[in-house]
Amino acid sequence: MGKPARVVYDWDMDEKGTVTDAGRGQNPAQMSGLTLAFVGDGVWHALVRAWLARTRKGTVRTLHREAVGYVRAGAQASALSMIQNTLTEEEADVVRRGRNAQGNAPKNVEVQTYRLATGFEALVGYLYLTGREDRLKELTEMILTEG
């Protein structure tokens, strides 16, 4: 049995690979840290859920509870600390942009933890939007196999 098919989305191409409207939309390098974090939050949730579905058995309720342990702000701040020393200068800059973005921390999370988590999400969003899926996979494996 071979590797499962991987769906990669290139928003500037149709399903046949024809360029449809190249240059449409913002360049991820120009997006705000909070916008990158917005995307990264969804991507990280999907990555964690897919990993749990492949590596764990249990009810959906059990998988959901375990997923929450990986996607909450404290876990994301810890994930960032696991990979911090492996980041390129460009990636560290994206984390800094996300961390320094002006957002409102939820009442149940320390401000510093929230900012670190936002930096982590910004990195995930940036890597996803720039098509660096191999790097995203590498960092994800470091985090999920360590934790």
Short mmCIF file of C-alpha atoms in Angstrom, two decimals:
data_model
loop_
_atom_site.label_atom_id
_atom_site.label_comp_id
_atom_site.label_asym_id
_atom_site.label_seq_id
_atom_site.Cartn_x
_atom_site.Cartn_y
_atom_site.Cartn_z
CA MET A 1 0.00 0.00 0.00
CA GLY A 2 1.51 3.33 -1.09
CA LYS A 3 1.48 6.72 0.54
CA PRO A 4 -1.92 8.38 0.78
CA ALA A 5 -2.58 11.08 -1.80
CA ARG A 6 -1.72 14.56 -0.58
CA VAL A 7 -3.88 17.46 -1.62
CA VAL A 8 -1.94 20.67 -2.05
CA TYR A 9 -3.89 23.80 -2.79
CA ASP A 10 -2.44 26.46 -5.05
CA TRP A 11 -5.06 29.16 -5.10
CA ASP A 12 -3.70 30.61 -8.36
CA MET A 13 -4.37 27.42 -10.31
CA ASP A 14 -7.45 25.47 -11.26
CA GLU A 15 -7.77 21.70 -10.82
CA LYS A 16 -5.88 21.15 -14.11
CA GLY A 17 -2.92 23.28 -13.04
CA THR A 18 -3.80 26.22 -15.29
CA VAL A 19 -2.86 29.62 -13.88
CA THR A 20 -6.13 31.43 -13.34
CA ASP A 21 -5.36 34.78 -11.75
CA ALA A 22 -1.71 34.89 -10.64
CA GLY A 23 -0.89 37.59 -8.15
CA ARG A 24 -4.36 37.70 -6.66
CA GLY A 25 -4.47 38.43 -2.94
CA GLN A 26 -1.91 39.53 -0.42
CA ASN A 27 1.63 38.31 -0.17
CA PRO A 28 1.99 36.44 3.17
CA ALA A 29 5.16 38.43 3.88
CA GLN A 30 3.00 41.57 3.88
CA MET A 31 0.20 40.20 6.07
CA SER A 32 -0.19 41.24 9.68
CA GLY A 33 0.94 38.88 12.41
CA LEU A 34 -2.67 38.46 13.51
CA THR A 35 -3.81 37.53 10.00
CA LEU A 36 -1.07 34.91 9.77
CA ALA A 37 -2.08 33.64 13.23
CA PHE A 38 -5.73 33.46 12.10
CA VAL A 39 -4.72 31.12 9.27
CA GLY A 40 -2.20 29.26 11.42
CA ASP A 41 -4.80 28.53 14.08
CA GLY A 42 -6.95 26.63 11.58
CA VAL A 43 -3.99 24.87 9.98
CA TRP A 44 -2.61 23.76 13.37
CA HIS A 45 -6.01 22.41 14.42
CA ALA A 46 -6.21 20.40 11.18
CA LEU A 47 -2.65 19.06 11.53
CA VAL A 48 -3.22 17.97 15.13
CA ARG A 49 -6.55 16.32 14.32
CA ALA A 50 -5.09 14.45 11.35
CA TRP A 51 -2.13 13.27 13.43
CA LEU A 52 -4.40 12.08 16.23
CA ALA A 53 -6.70 10.28 13.79
CA ARG A 54 -3.69 8.43 12.34
CA THR A 55 -1.93 7.63 15.62
CA ARG A 56 -4.66 7.14 18.23
CA LYS A 57 -7.72 5.00 18.72
CA GLY A 58 -10.75 6.12 20.61
CA THR A 59 -14.03 7.88 20.34
CA VAL A 60 -14.35 11.25 18.66
CA ARG A 61 -14.91 12.72 22.13
CA THR A 62 -11.60 11.25 23.34
CA LEU A 63 -9.75 12.47 20.24
CA HIS A 64 -11.26 15.93 20.65
CA ARG A 65 -10.18 16.16 24.28
CA GLU A 66 -6.66 15.13 23.34
CA ALA A 67 -6.61 17.65 20.47
CA VAL A 68 -7.53 20.45 22.87
CA GLY A 69 -4.38 19.61 24.80
CA TYR A 70 -2.29 20.40 21.73
CA VAL A 71 -4.11 23.47 20.43
CA ARG A 72 -4.61 25.49 23.62
CA ALA A 73 -2.40 28.54 24.07
CA GLY A 74 -0.15 26.96 26.71
CA ALA A 75 0.59 23.97 24.49
CA GLN A 76 1.34 26.22 21.52
CA ALA A 77 3.73 28.31 23.63
CA SER A 78 5.47 25.08 24.67
CA ALA A 79 5.56 23.93 21.04
CA LEU A 80 7.30 27.15 20.08
CA SER A 81 9.95 26.61 22.74
CA MET A 82 10.59 23.10 21.33
CA ILE A 83 11.37 24.41 17.85
CA GLN A 84 12.76 27.87 18.66
CA ASN A 85 16.41 26.87 18.16
CA THR A 86 15.71 25.31 14.75
CA LEU A 87 14.04 28.36 13.19
CA THR A 88 15.62 30.28 10.35
CA GLU A 89 16.03 34.04 10.69
CA GLU A 90 13.01 34.54 8.43
CA GLU A 91 10.89 32.19 10.53
CA ALA A 92 12.01 33.86 13.77
CA ASP A 93 10.98 37.23 12.30
CA VAL A 94 7.50 35.87 11.53
CA VAL A 95 7.21 34.56 15.10
CA ARG A 96 8.28 37.98 16.40
CA ARG A 97 5.67 39.71 14.24
CA GLY A 98 2.95 37.43 15.56
CA ARG A 99 4.13 37.68 19.15
CA ASN A 100 4.24 41.48 19.03
CA ALA A 101 0.86 41.86 17.32
CA GLN A 102 -1.74 43.76 19.30
CA GLY A 103 -4.41 41.23 20.21
CA ASN A 104 -6.52 40.74 23.30
CA ALA A 105 -5.59 37.74 25.40
CA PRO A 106 -8.50 35.69 26.76
CA LYS A 107 -9.07 36.10 30.49
CA ASN A 108 -7.99 32.54 31.26
CA VAL A 109 -4.55 32.87 29.62
CA GLU A 110 -1.48 34.83 30.73
CA VAL A 111 -0.63 37.62 28.29
CA GLN A 112 2.90 36.28 27.69
CA THR A 113 1.57 32.77 26.95
CA TYR A 114 -1.02 34.20 24.58
CA ARG A 115 1.61 36.20 22.70
CA LEU A 116 3.92 33.20 22.34
CA ALA A 117 1.00 31.12 21.06
CA THR A 118 0.11 33.87 18.59
CA GLY A 119 3.71 33.88 17.36
CA PHE A 120 3.55 30.12 16.90
CA GLU A 121 0.27 30.35 14.98
CA ALA A 122 1.69 33.13 12.80
CA LEU A 123 4.60 30.87 11.86
CA VAL A 124 2.27 27.98 10.99
CA GLY A 125 0.11 30.31 8.89
CA TYR A 126 3.11 31.80 7.12
CA LEU A 127 4.61 28.42 6.26
CA TYR A 128 1.25 27.20 4.98
CA LEU A 129 0.50 30.28 2.88
CA THR A 130 3.98 30.32 1.35
CA GLY A 131 3.68 26.64 0.36
CA ARG A 132 6.47 25.44 2.65
CA GLU A 133 4.64 22.27 3.57
CA ASP A 134 7.81 20.20 3.96
CA ARG A 135 9.11 22.61 6.58
CA LEU A 136 5.72 22.72 8.29
CA LYS A 137 5.67 18.92 8.37
CA GLU A 138 9.21 18.83 9.79
CA LEU A 139 8.35 21.22 12.62
CA THR A 140 5.04 19.48 13.30
CA GLU A 141 6.77 16.13 13.65
CA MET A 142 9.30 17.64 16.09
CA ILE A 143 6.46 18.94 18.24
CA LEU A 144 4.01 16.06 18.13
CA THR A 145 6.56 13.28 18.55
CA GLU A 146 8.26 15.16 21.40
CA GLY A 147 5.05 16.01 23.27
#
